[in-house]
Every structure is written in structure tokens, then in C-alpha cells.
Amino acid sequence: MKKAKLSCAILAAGEGTRMKSDYPKVLFSICGKSIIDFVIDTVKRLNIEKIYVVVGYRSDLVKQHILNSEFIDDKTKEKIIFVEQKHQLGSADALAKVKKFIDKNISHLLVLSGDVPLVSFDTLKNLLDTHINSDVECSVLSVMMENPYGYGRIIRDISKKFIDIVEETESTQEQKTIKEVNSGIYVFKLPILWSKLKKVNPNNKKNEYFLTDVVRFLSSKQTVLCKNSFEVKGINTRKDLSEIEGIVRKQILEMLMLEGVTIRMPESVYIDFKSKIESCVEILPGSIILNSYISKGCIIGPYSVIVNSFIKENTEVVYSHISDSKIGKGCKIGPFSRIRPKTNIEDNVRIGNFVEIKNSVIKTNTKVNHLSYIGDTTLSENVNIGAGTITCNFDGIKKHKTFVGRNVFVGSNVNLVAPIEIADNVVIAAGSTITKNIPSNTFVIARAQEIQKKNHRIVKKLFGGKNE
Ligand code: UD1
Ligand code: CA
């Protein structure tokens, strides 16, 4: 193998007009990981001196994202140099901007598009090795596309020698039928690239400096074929994004299955890159798990959404929504529960149907089984909350806290008007509205007295009172 010193340029300055968005295209997420993170994540495994990221459209956002990305390690971040392309005049102009930052001892430059996220390490390694061994000025990663629309076509002469790349907009009807296309990934020899880049002009329908035109000016060049067309699919539209996400979503699920996670009907399940699922978890149809940790033995779903949450071992979550919360071991959540942010549920807790919990601590062995709202509350151990019980935490201006001690039995349809504290071993009768603190070992009943009137005139009017 010949000796080469390699750096890499990632072109990511484009506006991404076809996404029809104000947000930079390379920051769009695929299963929780941005498009640009994929590219940098793959490149970092190559033996590369520096990574030049050409930024332009909303460059501050792109830079900030990359520097804060959890998918890029610090060592790689140190290798990154941001290069500004103020005006997006085309991919050749973007690459030309890199020149003044490049060390003189760099002999080869790998060029990638910030919008081609799935190219694999093996494909790049093969491109680089082939390039360096063959000593050409330029190697283009090409690919056969069943539907080549939108891509630059690889043009060959009669002897099949690679001579040029023609963009879709510039191509003839005959050229449009060519299925071998440019992936937008290249290796160039330095410094010859720089003098040839200067020759590129914007005389085309888009008035852009096409990087693909530089190929024409380089005399020794080759294509290296990438076998998997999905690897080099570029993201230009939201339709492309969805196609790529479909592939990545499947890859994540397949990886989890091989690690011992059961996934029923995987075509209906979405789990992002930021989630960690331990082995022996079962994920049932229609479930979505984002940035969450699911421990061994849990059963999630069907149709549950878990966001930014941590769930300990052997808990079941059925038809429920959990966000920004912690759930302990052996809990049963749902069907149809909603656990809102800042909730900390301890072990063996049951939260049942149509129960909403927010900013609360629910301690071990406590049950809130039916039709309740528990907000800004601490429920201590062994509490039973009856059906329809509500913590009245909001007085129209401020939120107030509720505290419920150990072993408290709250009957059905109780209103706990906060701020309020209920000590241990209290029984509250059904239908009570509680506004005062309750000391321990107390029974409380607080409801309007019931009156019964025999043969009342209404009864007579309705039923005639004949049967008495
Ligand atoms: C490009 C190639 C095309 C190839 C396809 C593969 C050119 C002219 N064409 O087309 O042959 O088949 O990729 O996906 O390169 N960029 C900048 N500054 C600019 C313009 C673009 O940094 O001024 C960046 C973009 O952010 C993007 C990359 O260059 O990451 C490619 O640009 P894009 O406009 O997406 O080119 P394509 O039309 O996809
Ligand atoms: Ca593109």
C-alpha cells in the first residue's frame, strides 16, 4: 500500500431548497440522529488527519449542532475545521473554499456530501484503497440506480472509459437513460485538484459551479462502483428522508432483535438511536420509544409511546404515554395512562386506565387504578387512590402541592384541594372534598348530608305513589 496523508471535506453548506424548510437539511433527523452526524460518524473510523465541514446556510446552527452532538466523540470534534461558504454558488465553489485551510503535506482529499448519510465505512475504505493504489487524480464512487432521476450520470466513451459526469439538468435524452450515477463521493489527489477547480464555470441551467465538472479537467480518473445503491442515496426531499429513515429504522430493530429483544410486528415499531433496550424486553405492535432506557423483562405496548424516560426491570406499559419520567421495577402502567414530565414512580406501582400523573412521586406499592388526576403530588408507600380522585393543584393562578402519607386509603371521587398534607394511616370517605390537613390515624368524611323523603311529591307525580 502506498503512503498517503488523507483529509476529508464534507459539503454541507447547501440550503436544501427541495426540503422546503428554514431548517438546514443536514440537521434533519433520521431516527433521532442528524444526517450530518451519520457522515461524520462513519468518516471518523478512517485514518483521517482533518475533517473540513463546509457550512453556509444557517451555519451557526450547523456548527453548534456538530459541536454538541452526542454521536460525535471529542477526539473527532478536535479534528473538525469549519469552512464558511457565504454564498451557495455550487458544490465546486464549496470545495474550493477548503483550499486555504489544508496543510501542504496532505496528499489526498476525500470529498463527501453532507446529505448522503448511509455510506458505509467499508465502501469508503474500498474507495480510498483503490484510489491510492491506482495513483489516479480522481476516483468517483459510482452506483447503479434503477431510478437515476436527479443524479449526475457517469459518461463513458466507446471503450467504456470514464470521461465525464453530466448533471440531470444538463443531460440529453439519451444520457438520461444511463443508470450509472455519481454518488457525490470522491477522492482527489492534491494539489492538482485546486488548479482544476479554478477552471469550473457556472455556464449551466442552474448557474452553479458544479463539482462534477472538475472531473472533465482531470486527466487520470476512475470510477469505483458501490454495490449497495441505498448506501449512497442522497437526501434532497422529505420523501428521500422518509425512505432512508425506513431503512435505518429497520436496521435499529434488527440489531435489537439480535441482542435479545422481542419485537412483534416490527413494521409498526419505531425506536430511535438514543434509546437503549436491554435483552429480554418485549416490544408489542405500534410502540414508539424515543431517547429512553428500557430494562430487562419489561413489556412495552401495544401502542405505547415512551419519550425521555427510564423504565426499570419487569414493568409493563400498555396503551400508554410516558414522557420525561422514571418508572420503577414491576410496575403496571395502563391501559390508557398518561405519565407526564417529572414523574418518579417507584417499584410495584399500578397506574390504571384514564389516569394522568404529572410532576409527582408515587412510592412503592401504591395504586392509582382508575380515572384520576394526580399533579404536583407525593403519594407515599401503600396508598390506594379510589376511582375518579383528583388533586386540585391549580387555583387559577398558582400550582400547589399535595402530600399523602403511608397506607392512606382514598375513596372514590375525592377532591384533594392543594396545598394539603395527609398524614399516615388515614381513610377518606368516597365523595369527600378535603381542604384541611389530616392528622395520622384519622377517618374523614366530607360530603353533603344525604336526605331521603318518603313519598315526596316528585315521586308521586312520576309514579302516582300507588304502590305504597
Ligand atoms: C450532487 C451531484 C450529483 C450527484 C448527487 C449525489 C453536483 C453538482 N452534483 O447533486 O452529480 O449525483 O449529488 O447525491 O455536485 N453544497 C454546498 N454548497 C453549495 C452547493 C451544494 O455545500 O453551494 C453541498 C450541499 O449541502 C450538499 C452537496 O453539496 O451536501 C451536494 O449538493 P446538492 O445540491 O444536494 O447536489 P445534488 O443535486 O444532490
Ligand atoms: Ca444532494
Short mmCIF file of C-alpha atoms and ligand atoms in Angstrom, two decimals:
data_model
loop_
_atom_site.label_atom_id
_atom_site.label_comp_id
_atom_site.label_asym_id
_atom_site.label_seq_id
_atom_site.Cartn_x
_atom_site.Cartn_y
_atom_site.Cartn_z
CA MET A 1 0.00 0.00 0.00
CA LYS A 2 1.33 3.42 -0.97
CA LYS A 3 1.78 6.09 1.69
CA ALA A 4 -0.87 8.79 1.69
CA LYS A 5 -1.87 11.55 4.01
CA LEU A 6 -5.57 11.96 3.92
CA SER A 7 -8.03 14.64 4.93
CA CYS A 8 -11.72 14.86 4.26
CA ALA A 9 -14.15 17.56 3.18
CA ILE A 10 -17.87 17.30 3.85
CA LEU A 11 -20.01 19.64 1.77
CA ALA A 12 -22.87 20.82 3.94
CA ALA A 13 -23.44 24.45 3.07
CA GLY A 14 -26.44 24.00 0.81
CA GLU A 15 -29.83 25.36 1.73
CA GLY A 16 -31.63 22.15 0.86
CA THR A 17 -34.27 24.03 -1.11
CA ARG A 18 -36.11 20.85 -2.02
CA MET A 19 -36.83 20.12 1.65
CA LYS A 20 -38.92 23.33 1.66
CA SER A 21 -37.80 24.24 5.14
CA ASP A 22 -35.97 27.02 7.01
CA TYR A 23 -34.05 24.38 8.89
CA PRO A 24 -30.70 23.25 7.41
CA LYS A 25 -31.16 19.98 5.59
CA VAL A 26 -28.15 18.23 7.13
CA LEU A 27 -29.67 18.67 10.59
CA PHE A 28 -32.86 16.78 9.79
CA SER A 29 -33.01 13.68 11.97
CA ILE A 30 -33.17 10.04 10.99
CA CYS A 31 -34.36 8.03 14.00
CA GLY A 32 -33.01 10.69 16.36
CA LYS A 33 -29.61 11.15 14.69
CA SER A 34 -28.95 14.04 12.30
CA ILE A 35 -27.98 13.43 8.69
CA ILE A 36 -24.59 15.10 9.19
CA ASP A 37 -23.89 13.01 12.31
CA PHE A 38 -24.12 9.85 10.21
CA VAL A 39 -21.50 11.15 7.79
CA ILE A 40 -19.06 12.29 10.50
CA ASP A 41 -19.64 9.11 12.50
CA THR A 42 -18.54 6.99 9.52
CA VAL A 43 -15.62 9.20 8.50
CA LYS A 44 -14.11 9.16 11.98
CA ARG A 45 -13.24 5.50 11.60
CA LEU A 46 -10.95 6.23 8.64
CA ASN A 47 -7.39 7.28 9.22
CA ILE A 48 -8.02 10.96 8.59
CA GLU A 49 -5.98 13.99 9.62
CA LYS A 50 -8.63 16.70 9.50
CA ILE A 51 -12.33 16.91 8.68
CA TYR A 52 -13.31 20.11 6.88
CA VAL A 53 -17.04 20.73 7.13
CA VAL A 54 -18.17 23.36 4.64
CA VAL A 55 -21.06 25.26 6.18
CA GLY A 56 -23.08 28.14 4.82
CA TYR A 57 -26.83 28.12 5.11
CA ARG A 58 -27.58 28.82 8.80
CA SER A 59 -24.01 27.86 9.58
CA ASP A 60 -24.26 28.79 13.27
CA LEU A 61 -26.95 26.19 13.78
CA VAL A 62 -24.98 23.52 11.94
CA LYS A 63 -21.74 24.25 13.82
CA GLN A 64 -23.46 24.33 17.17
CA HIS A 65 -25.19 21.05 16.44
CA ILE A 66 -21.99 19.27 15.45
CA LEU A 67 -20.03 20.56 18.44
CA ASN A 68 -22.77 19.43 20.83
CA SER A 69 -23.63 16.17 19.09
CA GLU A 70 -23.70 13.12 21.35
CA PHE A 71 -22.91 10.96 18.32
CA ILE A 72 -19.51 12.57 17.69
CA ASP A 73 -16.75 11.93 20.21
CA ASP A 74 -14.42 14.68 21.44
CA LYS A 75 -11.40 13.34 19.58
CA THR A 76 -13.29 13.61 16.30
CA LYS A 77 -14.61 17.06 17.21
CA GLU A 78 -11.00 18.22 17.59
CA LYS A 79 -10.31 17.16 14.01
CA ILE A 80 -13.18 19.24 12.61
CA ILE A 81 -12.50 22.56 10.95
CA PHE A 82 -15.50 24.58 9.83
CA VAL A 83 -15.13 26.33 6.49
CA GLU A 84 -17.60 29.08 5.61
CA GLN A 85 -19.13 29.32 2.17
CA LYS A 86 -21.08 32.56 2.42
CA HIS A 87 -22.89 32.29 -0.88
CA GLN A 88 -24.02 28.89 -2.07
CA LEU A 89 -22.66 29.09 -5.60
CA GLY A 90 -22.39 25.34 -6.08
CA SER A 91 -20.50 22.27 -4.89
CA ALA A 92 -17.27 23.19 -6.74
CA ASP A 93 -17.23 26.60 -5.06
CA ALA A 94 -17.87 24.93 -1.71
CA LEU A 95 -14.87 22.64 -2.13
CA ALA A 96 -12.65 25.50 -3.36
CA LYS A 97 -13.22 27.24 -0.02
CA VAL A 98 -11.39 24.40 1.74
CA LYS A 99 -8.10 25.04 -0.06
CA LYS A 100 -6.67 27.72 2.17
CA PHE A 101 -7.15 25.61 5.32
CA ILE A 102 -5.44 22.48 4.06
CA ASP A 103 -1.97 21.54 5.25
CA LYS A 104 0.61 21.24 2.48
CA ASN A 105 1.50 17.67 3.41
CA ILE A 106 -1.98 16.33 2.68
CA SER A 107 -1.77 14.23 -0.48
CA HIS A 108 -5.40 13.16 -0.91
CA LEU A 109 -8.78 14.62 -0.15
CA LEU A 110 -11.89 12.52 0.39
CA VAL A 111 -14.97 14.56 -0.51
CA LEU A 112 -18.38 13.64 0.85
CA SER A 113 -21.82 15.18 0.64
CA GLY A 114 -23.38 16.12 3.92
CA ASP A 115 -26.69 14.79 2.60
CA VAL A 116 -25.60 11.19 1.85
CA PRO A 117 -25.83 9.60 5.31
CA LEU A 118 -25.71 5.84 4.82
CA VAL A 119 -22.40 5.34 3.05
CA SER A 120 -20.58 2.62 4.95
CA PHE A 121 -17.07 2.51 6.33
CA ASP A 122 -16.26 -0.48 4.08
CA THR A 123 -17.36 1.37 0.95
CA LEU A 124 -15.25 4.42 1.81
CA LYS A 125 -12.28 2.25 2.74
CA ASN A 126 -12.52 0.40 -0.56
CA LEU A 127 -12.77 3.70 -2.49
CA LEU A 128 -9.71 5.09 -0.71
CA ASP A 129 -7.61 1.95 -1.07
CA THR A 130 -8.48 1.62 -4.76
CA HIS A 131 -7.70 5.28 -5.33
CA ILE A 132 -4.35 5.29 -3.58
CA ASN A 133 -3.18 2.07 -5.21
CA SER A 134 -4.09 3.17 -8.70
CA ASP A 135 -2.46 6.59 -8.38
CA VAL A 136 -5.09 8.45 -10.40
CA GLU A 137 -6.01 12.11 -9.85
CA CYS A 138 -9.63 11.41 -9.11
CA SER A 139 -11.81 8.47 -8.11
CA VAL A 140 -15.57 8.82 -8.18
CA LEU A 141 -17.78 6.47 -6.19
CA SER A 142 -20.46 5.47 -8.68
CA VAL A 143 -23.53 3.31 -8.31
CA MET A 144 -26.19 1.70 -10.46
CA MET A 145 -29.59 3.25 -9.74
CA GLU A 146 -32.79 1.67 -11.02
CA ASN A 147 -34.28 5.17 -11.00
CA PRO A 148 -31.36 7.52 -11.68
CA TYR A 149 -33.51 10.68 -11.83
CA GLY A 150 -31.82 13.68 -10.21
CA TYR A 151 -28.34 12.22 -10.07
CA GLY A 152 -25.31 13.13 -12.20
CA ARG A 153 -24.78 10.45 -14.89
CA ILE A 154 -21.44 8.72 -15.42
CA ILE A 155 -20.41 9.24 -19.05
CA ARG A 156 -18.12 6.74 -20.76
CA ASP A 157 -16.57 6.72 -24.23
CA ILE A 158 -16.87 3.90 -26.74
CA SER A 159 -14.17 1.92 -24.98
CA LYS A 160 -16.14 2.30 -21.70
CA LYS A 161 -13.53 4.68 -20.34
CA PHE A 162 -14.90 7.11 -17.77
CA ILE A 163 -14.71 10.63 -19.19
CA ASP A 164 -17.27 12.89 -17.59
CA ILE A 165 -20.24 13.43 -15.26
CA VAL A 166 -23.32 15.16 -16.61
CA GLU A 167 -25.91 16.60 -14.25
CA GLU A 168 -29.59 15.71 -14.72
CA THR A 169 -30.42 19.29 -15.79
CA GLU A 170 -27.68 19.29 -18.45
CA SER A 171 -28.22 15.79 -19.78
CA THR A 172 -29.58 14.77 -23.15
CA GLN A 173 -32.48 12.34 -23.51
CA GLU A 174 -30.01 9.61 -24.29
CA GLN A 175 -27.83 10.41 -21.27
CA LYS A 176 -30.90 10.33 -19.04
CA THR A 177 -31.20 6.61 -19.73
CA ILE A 178 -27.78 5.94 -18.14
CA LYS A 179 -28.22 4.14 -14.85
CA GLU A 180 -24.71 4.51 -13.51
CA VAL A 181 -24.67 7.67 -11.42
CA ASN A 182 -22.36 9.83 -9.34
CA SER A 183 -22.77 9.29 -5.60
CA GLY A 184 -21.30 12.71 -4.80
CA ILE A 185 -18.39 10.99 -3.04
CA TYR A 186 -14.91 11.40 -4.49
CA VAL A 187 -11.20 11.16 -3.69
CA PHE A 188 -8.92 13.75 -5.29
CA LYS A 189 -5.17 13.93 -5.44
CA LEU A 190 -3.72 17.19 -4.15
CA PRO A 191 -2.63 19.78 -5.10
CA ILE A 192 -3.72 19.28 -8.73
CA LEU A 193 -7.39 19.49 -7.68
CA TRP A 194 -7.08 23.18 -6.81
CA SER A 195 -5.84 24.38 -10.19
CA LYS A 196 -8.52 22.36 -11.99
CA LEU A 197 -11.29 23.60 -9.69
CA LYS A 198 -10.49 27.12 -10.90
CA LYS A 199 -11.47 26.08 -14.40
CA VAL A 200 -15.04 25.24 -13.39
CA ASN A 201 -17.54 27.85 -14.55
CA PRO A 202 -21.24 28.30 -13.87
CA ASN A 203 -22.34 28.08 -17.50
CA ASN A 204 -25.25 25.74 -16.94
CA LYS A 205 -29.01 25.98 -16.42
CA LYS A 206 -28.64 26.34 -12.66
CA ASN A 207 -25.80 28.90 -12.90
CA GLU A 208 -23.91 26.84 -10.34
CA TYR A 209 -20.28 25.81 -10.07
CA PHE A 210 -20.73 22.05 -10.37
CA LEU A 211 -18.04 19.97 -8.67
CA THR A 212 -18.84 17.29 -11.20
CA ASP A 213 -17.34 19.50 -13.93
CA VAL A 214 -13.86 19.24 -12.41
CA VAL A 215 -13.74 15.60 -13.44
CA ARG A 216 -13.56 16.68 -17.07
CA PHE A 217 -10.37 18.66 -16.41
CA LEU A 218 -8.56 15.89 -14.60
CA SER A 219 -6.80 13.54 -16.98
CA SER A 220 -6.43 10.36 -14.95
CA LYS A 221 -9.65 9.30 -13.31
CA GLN A 222 -11.70 6.24 -12.49
CA THR A 223 -15.00 5.19 -11.02
CA VAL A 224 -15.26 2.77 -8.12
CA LEU A 225 -18.61 1.01 -8.06
CA CYS A 226 -20.59 0.85 -4.83
CA LYS A 227 -22.67 -2.33 -4.77
CA ASN A 228 -25.46 -1.21 -2.46
CA SER A 229 -27.40 1.62 -4.02
CA PHE A 230 -29.16 2.51 -0.73
CA GLU A 231 -25.80 3.45 0.81
CA VAL A 232 -25.31 6.40 -1.47
CA LYS A 233 -28.85 7.63 -1.70
CA GLY A 234 -28.82 11.38 -1.23
CA ILE A 235 -31.48 13.18 0.77
CA ASN A 236 -32.89 16.05 -1.25
CA THR A 237 -36.59 15.87 -0.40
CA ARG A 238 -38.65 14.77 2.57
CA LYS A 239 -39.62 11.75 0.51
CA ASP A 240 -35.94 10.76 0.36
CA LEU A 241 -35.71 11.36 4.11
CA SER A 242 -38.61 9.03 4.77
CA GLU A 243 -37.14 6.30 2.52
CA ILE A 244 -33.77 6.47 4.30
CA GLU A 245 -35.44 6.55 7.70
CA GLY A 246 -37.35 3.41 6.76
CA ILE A 247 -34.05 1.63 6.13
CA VAL A 248 -32.42 2.91 9.33
CA ARG A 249 -35.49 2.14 11.48
CA LYS A 250 -35.36 -1.44 10.26
CA GLN A 251 -31.62 -1.67 10.92
CA ILE A 252 -32.10 -0.49 14.52
CA LEU A 253 -34.85 -3.04 15.16
CA GLU A 254 -32.89 -5.89 13.58
CA MET A 255 -29.89 -5.03 15.74
CA LEU A 256 -32.08 -5.05 18.86
CA MET A 257 -33.62 -8.39 17.93
CA LEU A 258 -30.15 -9.89 17.58
CA GLU A 259 -29.35 -8.51 21.03
CA GLY A 260 -32.30 -10.42 22.51
CA VAL A 261 -35.23 -8.00 22.29
CA THR A 262 -38.52 -9.46 21.03
CA ILE A 263 -40.29 -7.12 18.65
CA ARG A 264 -43.77 -8.11 17.48
CA MET A 265 -44.82 -6.66 14.12
CA PRO A 266 -41.61 -4.65 13.71
CA GLU A 267 -43.07 -2.80 10.75
CA SER A 268 -45.20 -0.86 13.26
CA VAL A 269 -42.48 -0.11 15.82
CA TYR A 270 -40.21 2.98 15.95
CA ILE A 271 -37.19 3.10 18.25
CA ASP A 272 -34.60 5.83 17.90
CA PHE A 273 -30.80 5.80 18.19
CA LYS A 274 -30.92 7.47 21.58
CA SER A 275 -32.81 4.61 23.21
CA LYS A 276 -31.27 1.65 24.96
CA ILE A 277 -33.30 -1.53 25.25
CA GLU A 278 -31.94 -4.36 27.38
CA SER A 279 -32.30 -8.00 26.39
CA CYS A 280 -35.47 -9.96 27.24
CA VAL A 281 -37.67 -6.93 26.66
CA GLU A 282 -40.79 -7.45 24.57
CA ILE A 283 -41.99 -4.63 22.36
CA LEU A 284 -45.54 -5.03 21.12
CA PRO A 285 -47.06 -3.52 17.97
CA GLY A 286 -47.46 0.22 17.47
CA SER A 287 -44.94 1.29 20.09
CA ILE A 288 -42.63 4.31 19.82
CA ILE A 289 -39.59 4.65 22.07
CA LEU A 290 -37.51 7.84 21.93
CA ASN A 291 -34.42 8.67 23.98
CA SER A 292 -35.39 6.18 26.68
CA TYR A 293 -33.95 3.28 28.64
CA ILE A 294 -35.97 0.09 28.96
CA SER A 295 -34.63 -2.52 31.38
CA LYS A 296 -34.72 -6.32 31.20
CA GLY A 297 -38.07 -8.09 31.34
CA CYS A 298 -40.26 -5.10 30.50
CA ILE A 299 -43.22 -5.45 28.17
CA ILE A 300 -43.92 -2.29 26.21
CA GLY A 301 -47.10 -1.94 24.18
CA PRO A 302 -49.17 -2.44 22.29
CA TYR A 303 -49.46 1.18 21.22
CA SER A 304 -47.32 2.85 23.84
CA VAL A 305 -45.17 5.96 23.47
CA ILE A 306 -42.17 6.42 25.74
CA VAL A 307 -40.13 9.62 25.48
CA ASN A 308 -37.06 10.70 27.51
CA SER A 309 -37.83 8.16 30.21
CA PHE A 310 -36.16 5.42 32.23
CA ILE A 311 -38.02 2.21 32.99
CA LYS A 312 -36.65 -0.38 35.40
CA GLU A 313 -36.99 -4.17 35.20
CA ASN A 314 -40.19 -6.18 34.64
CA THR A 315 -42.56 -3.26 34.19
CA GLU A 316 -45.50 -3.43 31.79
CA VAL A 317 -46.71 -0.44 29.83
CA VAL A 318 -49.90 -0.99 27.86
CA TYR A 319 -51.56 1.58 25.54
CA SER A 320 -49.93 4.42 27.46
CA HIS A 321 -47.91 7.60 27.04
CA ILE A 322 -44.92 8.31 29.26
CA SER A 323 -42.63 11.33 28.95
CA ASP A 324 -39.63 12.69 30.90
CA SER A 325 -40.25 10.31 33.80
CA LYS A 326 -38.80 7.40 35.76
CA ILE A 327 -40.70 4.18 36.38
CA GLY A 328 -39.55 1.56 38.88
CA LYS A 329 -39.47 -2.24 38.81
CA GLY A 330 -42.52 -4.47 38.44
CA CYS A 331 -44.99 -1.66 37.76
CA LYS A 332 -48.12 -1.96 35.66
CA ILE A 333 -48.92 1.16 33.67
CA GLY A 334 -52.11 1.37 31.64
CA PRO A 335 -54.03 0.60 29.61
CA PHE A 336 -54.57 4.27 28.74
CA SER A 337 -52.40 6.01 31.33
CA ARG A 338 -50.59 9.26 30.76
CA ILE A 339 -47.42 9.88 32.74
CA ARG A 340 -46.35 13.48 32.21
CA PRO A 341 -42.93 15.07 32.84
CA LYS A 342 -41.05 14.96 36.14
CA THR A 343 -42.86 11.96 37.49
CA ASN A 344 -40.95 9.45 39.55
CA ILE A 345 -42.78 6.19 40.05
CA GLU A 346 -41.13 3.67 42.40
CA ASP A 347 -41.43 -0.14 42.40
CA ASN A 348 -44.61 -2.27 42.18
CA VAL A 349 -46.89 0.66 41.47
CA ARG A 350 -50.10 0.33 39.47
CA ILE A 351 -51.35 3.17 37.34
CA GLY A 352 -54.56 2.22 35.58
CA ASN A 353 -56.88 3.42 32.86
CA PHE A 354 -57.51 7.11 32.24
CA VAL A 355 -55.09 8.21 34.94
CA GLU A 356 -52.92 11.28 34.39
CA ILE A 357 -49.91 11.89 36.57
CA LYS A 358 -47.69 14.99 36.43
CA ASN A 359 -44.66 16.18 38.40
CA SER A 360 -45.30 13.67 41.17
CA VAL A 361 -43.60 10.99 43.22
CA ILE A 362 -45.52 7.75 43.57
CA LYS A 363 -43.88 5.46 46.09
CA THR A 364 -43.68 1.68 46.27
CA ASN A 365 -46.84 -0.47 46.26
CA THR A 366 -49.19 2.43 45.64
CA LYS A 367 -52.19 2.14 43.32
CA VAL A 368 -53.97 4.74 41.24
CA ASN A 369 -56.13 2.50 39.18
CA HIS A 370 -58.95 4.44 37.57
CA LEU A 371 -59.84 7.85 36.16
CA SER A 372 -57.64 10.12 38.31
CA TYR A 373 -55.53 13.24 38.01
CA ILE A 374 -52.52 13.37 40.30
CA GLY A 375 -50.41 16.53 39.89
CA ASP A 376 -47.58 18.11 41.96
CA THR A 377 -48.10 15.34 44.49
CA THR A 378 -46.24 12.86 46.64
CA LEU A 379 -48.10 9.61 47.27
CA SER A 380 -46.19 7.62 49.91
CA GLU A 381 -45.99 3.82 50.17
CA ASN A 382 -49.11 1.60 50.13
CA VAL A 383 -51.58 4.30 49.19
CA ASN A 384 -54.79 3.39 47.41
CA ILE A 385 -56.37 6.13 45.37
CA GLY A 386 -60.04 5.47 44.55
CA ALA A 387 -61.58 5.88 41.13
CA GLY A 388 -62.09 9.44 39.98
CA THR A 389 -59.94 11.07 42.65
CA ILE A 390 -58.46 14.42 41.68
CA THR A 391 -55.72 16.54 43.19
CA CYS A 392 -56.95 20.10 42.75
CA ASN A 393 -53.46 21.56 42.31
CA PHE A 394 -54.27 24.79 40.46
CA ASP A 395 -56.19 27.70 41.96
CA GLY A 396 -56.29 29.61 38.70
CA ILE A 397 -53.08 31.49 39.49
CA LYS A 398 -50.62 29.14 41.19
CA LYS A 399 -49.89 25.43 41.38
CA HIS A 400 -49.91 23.86 44.86
CA LYS A 401 -48.60 20.63 46.30
CA THR A 402 -50.34 17.60 47.76
CA PHE A 403 -48.72 15.19 50.20
CA VAL A 404 -50.26 11.84 51.07
CA GLY A 405 -48.67 9.71 53.81
CA ARG A 406 -48.26 5.93 54.05
CA ASN A 407 -51.15 3.43 53.97
CA VAL A 408 -53.72 6.09 53.16
CA PHE A 409 -56.99 4.86 51.64
CA VAL A 410 -58.67 7.46 49.48
CA GLY A 411 -62.24 6.53 48.48
CA SER A 412 -63.70 7.15 45.06
CA ASN A 413 -64.27 10.61 43.68
CA VAL A 414 -62.34 12.51 46.33
CA ASN A 415 -61.08 16.04 45.69
CA LEU A 416 -57.83 16.86 47.47
CA VAL A 417 -57.64 20.66 47.35
CA ALA A 418 -53.96 21.67 47.43
CA PRO A 419 -51.93 22.78 49.26
CA ILE A 420 -52.72 19.89 51.54
CA GLU A 421 -50.99 17.28 53.68
CA ILE A 422 -52.50 13.98 54.71
CA ALA A 423 -50.57 12.03 57.34
CA ASP A 424 -50.14 8.22 57.57
CA ASN A 425 -52.97 5.70 58.11
CA VAL A 426 -55.84 7.92 57.04
CA VAL A 427 -59.12 6.79 55.46
CA ILE A 428 -61.03 9.32 53.36
CA ALA A 429 -64.63 8.51 52.53
CA ALA A 430 -65.78 8.46 48.93
CA GLY A 431 -67.03 11.71 47.53
CA SER A 432 -65.20 13.89 50.05
CA THR A 433 -63.74 17.26 49.20
CA ILE A 434 -60.76 17.71 51.51
CA THR A 435 -59.42 21.20 52.14
CA LYS A 436 -57.71 20.83 55.54
CA ASN A 437 -54.63 18.85 56.54
CA ILE A 438 -55.48 15.48 58.11
CA PRO A 439 -53.50 14.07 61.06
CA SER A 440 -52.49 10.40 61.18
CA ASN A 441 -54.85 7.55 62.12
CA THR A 442 -57.96 9.51 61.17
CA PHE A 443 -61.17 8.75 59.28
CA VAL A 444 -62.54 11.71 57.32
CA ILE A 445 -65.83 12.19 55.59
CA ALA A 446 -66.58 15.49 53.96
CA ARG A 447 -69.65 15.44 51.79
CA ALA A 448 -73.10 17.00 51.83
CA GLN A 449 -75.51 15.14 54.07
CA GLU A 450 -77.87 12.86 52.24
CA ILE A 451 -81.60 13.45 52.75
CA GLN A 452 -84.30 10.84 51.91
CA LYS A 453 -88.01 11.83 51.78
CA LYS A 454 -90.58 9.12 51.54
CA ASN A 455 -93.46 9.75 49.07
CA HIS A 456 -92.09 13.13 48.04
CA ARG A 457 -94.36 15.00 45.57
CA ILE A 458 -91.98 14.34 42.69
CA VAL A 459 -92.23 10.64 43.29
CA LYS A 460 -95.99 10.91 43.44
CA LYS A 461 -96.08 12.89 40.23
CA LEU A 462 -94.00 10.34 38.43
CA PHE A 463 -95.27 7.11 39.90
CA GLY A 464 -98.58 8.11 41.46
CA GLY A 465 -97.50 6.73 44.80
CA LYS A 466 -99.98 3.91 44.24
CA ASN A 467 -97.84 1.03 45.28
CA GLU A 468 -97.29 2.18 48.87
C1 UD1 B 1 -24.94 16.17 -6.38
C2 UD1 B 1 -24.05 15.97 -7.60
C3 UD1 B 1 -24.65 14.85 -8.43
C4 UD1 B 1 -24.76 13.59 -7.60
C5 UD1 B 1 -25.54 13.84 -6.32
C6 UD1 B 1 -25.45 12.65 -5.41
C7 UD1 B 1 -23.15 18.19 -8.08
C8 UD1 B 1 -23.18 19.33 -8.99
N1 UD1 B 1 -23.98 17.17 -8.36
O1 UD1 B 1 -26.20 16.60 -6.84
O2 UD1 B 1 -23.83 14.59 -9.56
O3 UD1 B 1 -25.37 12.56 -8.36
O4 UD1 B 1 -25.01 14.97 -5.62
O5 UD1 B 1 -26.18 12.83 -4.23
O6 UD1 B 1 -22.39 18.20 -7.14
N2 UD1 B 1 -23.36 22.20 -1.37
C9 UD1 B 1 -22.63 23.16 -0.74
N3 UD1 B 1 -22.57 24.41 -1.31
C10 UD1 B 1 -23.22 24.69 -2.47
C11 UD1 B 1 -24.00 23.70 -3.08
C12 UD1 B 1 -24.05 22.44 -2.50
O7 UD1 B 1 -22.01 22.94 0.29
O8 UD1 B 1 -23.09 25.84 -2.91
C13 UD1 B 1 -23.44 20.86 -0.73
C14 UD1 B 1 -24.86 20.51 -0.30
O9 UD1 B 1 -25.09 20.93 1.04
C15 UD1 B 1 -24.87 19.00 -0.45
C16 UD1 B 1 -23.84 18.72 -1.52
O10 UD1 B 1 -23.07 19.90 -1.67
O11 UD1 B 1 -24.50 18.35 0.75
C17 UD1 B 1 -24.48 18.36 -2.86
O12 UD1 B 1 -25.33 19.41 -3.26
P1 UD1 B 1 -26.80 19.15 -3.80
O13 UD1 B 1 -27.36 20.46 -4.19
O14 UD1 B 1 -27.54 18.30 -2.88
O15 UD1 B 1 -26.44 18.36 -5.14
P2 UD1 B 1 -27.32 17.25 -5.89
O16 UD1 B 1 -28.28 17.93 -6.78
O17 UD1 B 1 -27.81 16.26 -4.96
CA CA B 2 -27.91 16.08 -2.78
#
